[in-house]
Amino acid sequence: MANSKKSKHRAGKNQPSRSAARSGSSGGKGFYLLLAGLVVAGAAALVLARDTGGGDAPVLAPLSVAETTAPASADAGVAIGPPDAPVTIAEFADFLCPYCRTFNSVVGKALRRDFAGPDGPVRWINYDFPLHQTSWAPALAARCAEQQGRYWQMHDLLYAMSDDWNREANPNGKFVEIAETAGVDKDAFRTCLENRSGLQEIGAARRYGESLGVNSTPSLFINGRSIPATREFFSYAGLEKLIQQELAAATTGSE
Amino acid sequence: MTVSPVTRHRGVAILALIGLFVSVYLLLYHLGYYGILRCGTGSCDVVQSSKYADFLGIPVPAWGAAWYLAMLVLGLMLAAGRSETSGPGKLAAVAATGGLAFSIYLTAVELFVIHAICRWCVVSASLTVGIFLLVSPWRLLRRGPPESLESLAVE
């Protein structure tokens, strides 16, 4: 037994014995101080990394499409322009996508104004395609504005003012302010944010995009055909040309 | 250059503590505590919102936090003098190997399936490799005869 104990001691000679660990007590003290410093620094970083804001507005936690149940639907978009227009442009976009913002402010807005009016030749349908978990909150805000017939005003303001909300932990507080600017009734808007009924529509729009092979934003389709995401086409002149071609083809086809 | 076991295990504890904070940060983001991930270069949101962000129904950062916490406790126990052949030592070796395997799986998913790299995931993968190297599980495999046989050795 004694021999066994002795052998055990030998077997552990390459191991850090407790006395060896204690012998490095000066290093040990430094080590535990370092650990304590890391704990303090890490906790402070976690607290400071959080942006404040949002006030008492309802919070929407980050989501993924898996948390919605609605199936893909071509009707899940929000449209502007005559239902029987000869040209339909479908846009899949994400309010947090910087390129969507640029595209909307430089090209999309002007095209809708010039071609998707009440008697225009274009029906423009916007489909939410939230790429990020935090993209659902602005999409829901736009849907809530839609309930009061102010979708496109809210849509354009969300892009134009995205610097005001895109780093907020709870951007809904800013959305309430933006909704007011867009002419939306604040209380009804808050209620809509709370009951989140628009999330299913957003999920259906995103699934519809997935069914068409959309994997990036903005993605555009003209009369059901995908438009290559190049500068040639994603410009006012490029899209105007495509619209004219579609109109010419529609005219030729009806003759 | 040989690094003493105490130093190696202290290194494990330090890396595990850093990894614990990274995991907690990503977990809090997942739970909605943060608005947008501070990602710098990379596609953190794409990775975090993919279907691979959950494993067996539990967010991957929660698995990471649990693993780093376990490695922190084991690293502290070993740094305090527990033998590498003791229960905690063996557990650390198994956990470090499992952690490395899971990290390789997640990195492969990022590179070949999602086609997006998250900077925080790269940090976590590097910490996991560091912990694996410091724990050095292969040391257990090349140890001498078991104690029961060695006890028969003639002095």
XYZ file of C-alpha atoms in Angstrom:
410
model
C 0.000 0.000 0.000
C 2.838 2.261 0.974
C 4.581 1.258 -2.209
C 1.484 2.065 -4.135
C 1.340 5.531 -2.640
C 4.985 6.056 -3.449
C 4.425 4.937 -7.021
C 1.458 7.194 -7.311
C 3.637 10.047 -6.321
C 6.131 9.059 -8.995
C 3.446 8.625 -11.591
C 2.370 12.173 -10.975
C 5.814 13.683 -11.147
C 5.005 15.369 -14.432
C 1.820 16.724 -12.965
C 1.438 20.042 -11.240
C 1.290 19.058 -7.607
C -0.683 21.239 -5.231
C 2.578 22.376 -3.646
C 3.933 23.211 -7.102
C 0.817 25.229 -7.803
C 1.277 26.932 -4.447
C 4.965 27.532 -5.083
C 4.014 29.762 -7.963
C 1.910 31.802 -5.585
C 3.372 35.114 -6.721
C 2.532 34.131 -10.322
C -0.748 32.768 -8.981
C -1.664 36.082 -7.465
C -0.938 37.807 -10.758
C -3.000 35.195 -12.563
C -6.044 35.684 -10.371
C -5.671 39.458 -10.607
C -5.593 39.111 -14.389
C -8.736 36.962 -14.287
C -10.500 39.490 -12.046
C -9.468 42.302 -14.415
C -10.836 40.356 -17.370
C -14.135 39.772 -15.570
C -14.526 43.493 -14.863
C -13.475 44.533 -18.381
C -15.723 41.922 -20.021
C -18.762 42.867 -17.948
C -18.196 46.565 -18.682
C -17.858 45.852 -22.422
C -21.135 43.880 -22.417
C -22.964 46.775 -20.755
C -21.389 49.512 -22.881
C -21.982 47.630 -26.137
C -25.686 48.173 -25.682
C -27.189 51.213 -27.320
C -29.961 52.866 -25.421
C -33.175 54.170 -26.826
C -36.648 53.028 -27.576
C -38.318 54.555 -24.547
C -41.497 52.693 -23.657
C -42.137 51.484 -27.201
C -42.840 47.756 -27.526
C -39.734 45.685 -28.120
C -39.436 43.272 -31.031
C -36.753 40.681 -30.406
C -34.660 39.612 -33.394
C -36.508 37.050 -35.493
C -35.861 34.524 -38.183
C -38.213 33.351 -40.906
C -38.541 30.033 -39.077
C -40.550 31.833 -36.407
C -43.332 32.591 -38.878
C -45.701 30.010 -40.256
C -47.313 31.689 -43.287
C -46.490 29.950 -46.578
C -44.922 31.736 -49.546
C -47.401 34.059 -51.176
C -47.238 36.356 -54.187
C -49.947 38.412 -52.469
C -47.729 39.208 -49.495
C -46.224 42.282 -51.152
C -47.379 45.882 -50.932
C -48.264 47.324 -54.336
C -48.540 50.754 -55.891
C -49.826 51.434 -59.398
C -52.793 50.103 -61.388
C -53.594 46.396 -60.823
C -53.936 45.909 -64.598
C -50.716 47.753 -65.520
C -48.838 46.059 -68.393
C -45.560 46.082 -66.478
C -45.083 44.668 -62.996
C -41.879 45.262 -61.085
C -41.334 43.226 -57.947
C -38.688 44.390 -55.540
C -37.331 42.269 -52.685
C -35.668 44.495 -50.146
C -34.430 44.781 -46.593
C -34.637 48.070 -44.674
C -31.249 47.366 -43.085
C -29.521 46.788 -46.416
C -27.413 49.859 -47.343
C -27.700 49.182 -51.071
C -31.487 48.966 -50.795
C -31.407 52.363 -49.165
C -29.333 53.868 -51.971
C -31.407 52.156 -54.635
C -34.655 53.378 -53.119
C -33.570 56.987 -52.649
C -31.844 57.332 -56.041
C -33.865 55.077 -58.338
C -36.908 53.367 -56.824
C -38.646 56.429 -55.470
C -38.303 58.364 -58.731
C -39.443 55.404 -60.858
C -42.542 54.856 -58.738
C -43.340 58.568 -58.979
C -42.909 58.629 -62.762
C -44.343 55.239 -63.766
C -46.443 53.798 -60.937
C -48.984 56.590 -60.493
C -52.757 55.874 -60.586
C -52.730 55.814 -64.401
C -49.122 54.759 -64.885
C -47.927 51.762 -66.880
C -46.179 50.096 -63.942
C -47.399 48.205 -60.897
C -44.574 48.182 -58.358
C -44.776 45.531 -55.646
C -42.513 45.660 -52.652
C -41.753 42.396 -50.861
C -39.983 42.286 -47.528
C -36.916 40.114 -47.603
C -35.428 40.506 -44.109
C -31.869 39.231 -44.326
C -31.041 39.913 -40.711
C -32.806 39.077 -37.487
C -33.031 42.777 -36.725
C -34.546 43.560 -40.152
C -37.983 42.396 -39.065
C -38.613 45.386 -36.805
C -38.516 48.058 -39.580
C -40.433 45.756 -41.923
C -43.154 45.407 -39.272
C -43.178 49.182 -38.765
C -43.821 49.686 -42.498
C -46.608 47.074 -42.416
C -48.200 48.864 -39.469
C -48.159 52.104 -41.467
C -49.755 50.180 -44.341
C -52.755 49.435 -42.113
C -53.399 53.169 -42.179
C -52.671 53.526 -45.896
C -49.301 55.190 -45.309
C -46.946 52.359 -46.323
C -44.969 54.157 -49.004
C -44.521 57.303 -46.925
C -43.226 55.172 -44.054
C -41.156 53.060 -46.456
C -39.349 56.083 -47.874
C -38.847 57.703 -44.471
C -37.471 54.505 -42.940
C -34.771 54.442 -45.604
C -34.106 58.161 -45.489
C -33.824 58.185 -41.697
C -32.165 54.802 -41.191
C -29.166 56.397 -39.474
C -31.547 57.472 -36.728
C -32.709 53.969 -35.858
C -30.418 51.281 -37.281
C -28.151 51.111 -34.247
C -30.877 51.260 -31.612
C -31.382 48.323 -29.272
C -35.104 49.005 -29.536
C -35.741 51.045 -32.691
C -39.514 50.998 -32.172
C -39.278 54.270 -30.244
C -37.818 55.937 -33.331
C -40.352 54.193 -35.558
C -43.171 55.838 -33.617
C -41.591 59.252 -34.301
C -41.059 58.423 -37.985
C -44.631 57.123 -38.266
C -45.915 60.425 -36.931
C -43.878 62.225 -39.575
C -45.386 59.887 -42.185
C -48.864 60.903 -41.060
C -49.662 57.713 -39.168
C -51.856 57.707 -36.057
C -49.422 57.061 -33.215
C -51.665 55.043 -30.893
C -52.942 52.679 -33.575
C -49.362 52.277 -34.777
C -48.177 51.324 -31.272
C -51.004 48.802 -30.951
C -49.985 47.279 -34.274
C -46.355 47.004 -33.153
C -47.549 45.226 -30.027
C -49.820 42.687 -31.683
C -47.274 41.993 -34.478
C -49.879 40.721 -36.881
C -47.790 41.913 -39.855
C -45.015 39.422 -39.124
C -46.824 36.600 -40.915
C -47.130 38.714 -44.079
C -43.420 39.521 -43.887
C -42.615 35.830 -43.487
C -44.857 34.979 -46.463
C -43.101 37.637 -48.579
C -39.668 36.363 -47.611
C -40.657 32.755 -48.398
C -42.051 33.891 -51.726
C -38.670 35.471 -52.497
C -36.897 32.266 -51.500
C -39.171 30.316 -53.843
C -38.006 32.596 -56.679
C -34.354 32.068 -55.774
C -33.806 35.455 -54.127
C -30.742 35.392 -51.895
C -29.662 39.018 -51.803
C -31.217 42.463 -51.699
C -32.352 44.406 -53.545
C -33.577 41.843 -56.070
C -35.806 43.000 -58.915
C -38.137 41.153 -61.266
C -39.858 42.675 -64.264
C -42.961 40.800 -65.423
C -41.680 37.756 -63.577
C -38.151 37.789 -65.002
C -35.160 38.450 -62.789
C -33.243 41.647 -63.567
C -29.459 41.218 -63.284
C -28.135 43.192 -60.319
C -25.726 45.330 -62.294
C -25.297 49.076 -62.550
C -26.562 48.921 -66.097
C -29.993 47.802 -64.915
C -30.142 49.092 -61.334
C -30.254 52.698 -62.479
C -33.106 54.981 -63.449
C -32.084 54.940 -67.121
C -31.548 51.168 -67.168
C -34.891 50.355 -65.597
C -36.700 52.950 -67.669
C -35.324 51.243 -70.767
C -36.540 47.852 -69.545
C -39.983 49.309 -68.800
C -40.157 50.782 -72.322
C -39.148 47.425 -73.820
C -41.862 45.648 -71.842
C -44.414 48.249 -72.909
C -43.369 47.870 -76.543
C -43.641 44.091 -76.289
C -47.080 44.395 -74.659
C -48.252 46.748 -77.415
C -46.928 44.440 -80.150
C -48.504 41.445 -78.454
C -51.935 43.077 -78.229
C -51.964 44.101 -81.869
C 10.529 25.233 -24.819
C 8.346 23.367 -22.368
C 5.435 25.075 -20.777
C 4.514 23.879 -17.315
C 1.075 22.330 -16.820
C 0.134 25.094 -14.398
C 0.914 27.755 -16.995
C -0.954 25.845 -19.687
C -4.046 25.472 -17.540
C -3.974 29.090 -16.492
C -3.913 29.878 -20.203
C -6.965 27.644 -20.657
C -8.814 29.560 -17.946
C -7.960 32.958 -19.482
C -8.981 31.939 -23.017
C -12.160 30.308 -21.681
C -13.090 33.482 -19.803
C -12.634 35.585 -22.959
C -14.684 33.049 -24.929
C -17.384 33.127 -22.263
C -17.804 36.869 -22.748
C -17.911 36.510 -26.552
C -20.594 33.817 -26.234
C -22.617 35.829 -23.737
C -22.454 38.825 -26.089
C -23.749 36.755 -29.013
C -26.382 35.116 -26.804
C -27.657 38.491 -25.570
C -27.844 39.639 -29.194
C -29.812 36.499 -30.006
C -32.234 37.314 -27.180
C -32.727 40.860 -28.448
C -30.704 42.735 -25.826
C -28.606 44.437 -28.496
C -29.962 46.103 -31.613
C -27.231 45.393 -34.110
C -24.109 43.277 -33.782
C -20.831 45.147 -33.645
C -19.264 43.060 -36.335
C -16.923 45.350 -38.265
C -15.954 43.385 -41.327
C -17.838 40.167 -41.801
C -21.406 38.982 -42.023
C -22.355 38.359 -38.408
C -26.057 39.007 -38.923
C -26.221 36.610 -41.843
C -24.596 33.862 -39.791
C -26.599 34.633 -36.670
C -29.901 34.614 -38.537
C -29.217 31.408 -40.449
C -30.836 28.141 -39.478
C -27.424 27.005 -38.231
C -27.597 29.585 -35.429
C -29.462 26.948 -33.389
C -28.192 23.488 -32.551
C -30.690 20.920 -31.186
C -33.132 23.762 -30.621
C -30.732 25.750 -28.452
C -28.890 28.855 -29.723
C -25.269 28.069 -30.618
C -23.997 30.937 -28.387
C -25.707 29.225 -25.413
C -23.795 26.020 -26.194
C -20.645 28.109 -26.494
C -21.240 29.857 -23.167
C -21.820 26.525 -21.403
C -18.695 25.027 -22.979
C -16.483 27.991 -22.140
C -17.830 28.043 -18.575
C -17.002 24.346 -18.212
C -13.503 24.898 -19.636
C -13.001 27.842 -17.271
C -13.911 25.729 -14.227
C -11.811 22.775 -15.413
C -8.879 25.062 -16.271
C -8.985 26.593 -12.789
C -9.163 23.135 -11.154
C -6.180 21.904 -13.155
C -4.231 25.120 -12.584
C -4.822 24.656 -8.855
C -3.008 21.338 -8.943
C -5.464 18.659 -10.071
C -3.715 15.992 -12.114
C -4.273 15.744 -15.847
C -5.057 12.057 -15.296
C -7.720 12.874 -12.713
C -11.411 13.049 -13.571
C -11.348 16.813 -14.330
C -8.180 16.323 -16.402
C -9.785 13.635 -18.543
C -12.994 15.616 -18.798
C -11.029 18.667 -19.969
C -9.310 16.557 -22.642
C -12.609 15.149 -23.923
C -14.351 18.544 -23.798
C -11.477 20.311 -25.576
C -11.565 17.726 -28.363
C -15.348 17.934 -28.668
C -15.189 21.740 -28.681
C -12.602 21.715 -31.448
C -14.695 19.303 -33.540
C -17.812 21.463 -33.118
C -15.834 24.563 -33.989
C -14.518 22.940 -37.183
C -18.116 21.992 -38.089
C -19.359 25.561 -37.548
C -16.480 27.076 -39.543
C -17.133 24.640 -42.398
C -20.828 25.614 -42.384
C -19.867 29.299 -42.575
C -17.411 28.773 -45.403
C -19.209 26.223 -47.539
C -22.923 26.470 -46.729
C -23.762 30.000 -45.599
C -20.836 31.583 -47.489
C -20.519 34.225 -44.804
C -17.937 34.697 -42.094
C -18.727 36.223 -38.740
C -15.807 37.935 -37.037
C -16.981 36.829 -33.594
C -17.166 33.242 -34.802
C -13.567 33.490 -36.016
C -12.537 34.803 -32.592
C -14.374 31.935 -30.905
C -12.858 29.344 -33.257
C -9.367 30.721 -32.543
C -9.990 30.545 -28.797
C -11.194 26.956 -29.143
C -8.032 25.989 -31.047
C -5.929 27.749 -28.396
C -7.725 25.901 -25.586
C -7.313 22.584 -27.396
C -3.560 23.149 -27.831
C -3.142 24.186 -24.201
C -5.151 21.243 -22.849
C -3.161 18.978 -25.197
C -5.419 15.908 -24.988
C -2.849 13.795 -26.817
C -0.696 13.869 -23.656
C -3.181 11.499 -22.042
C -2.718 9.013 -24.869
C 1.057 8.829 -24.651
C 1.273 8.441 -20.874
C 3.205 5.572 -19.347
C 1.620 2.385 -18.052
C -1.388 2.746 -15.810
C -0.762 3.244 -12.144
C -1.873 -0.290 -11.251
C 0.963 -1.729 -13.359
C 3.466 0.860 -12.340
C 2.826 0.050 -8.721
C 4.513 -3.288 -9.415
C 7.710 -1.595 -10.453
C 10.714 -2.485 -8.325
C 12.386 0.489 -6.719
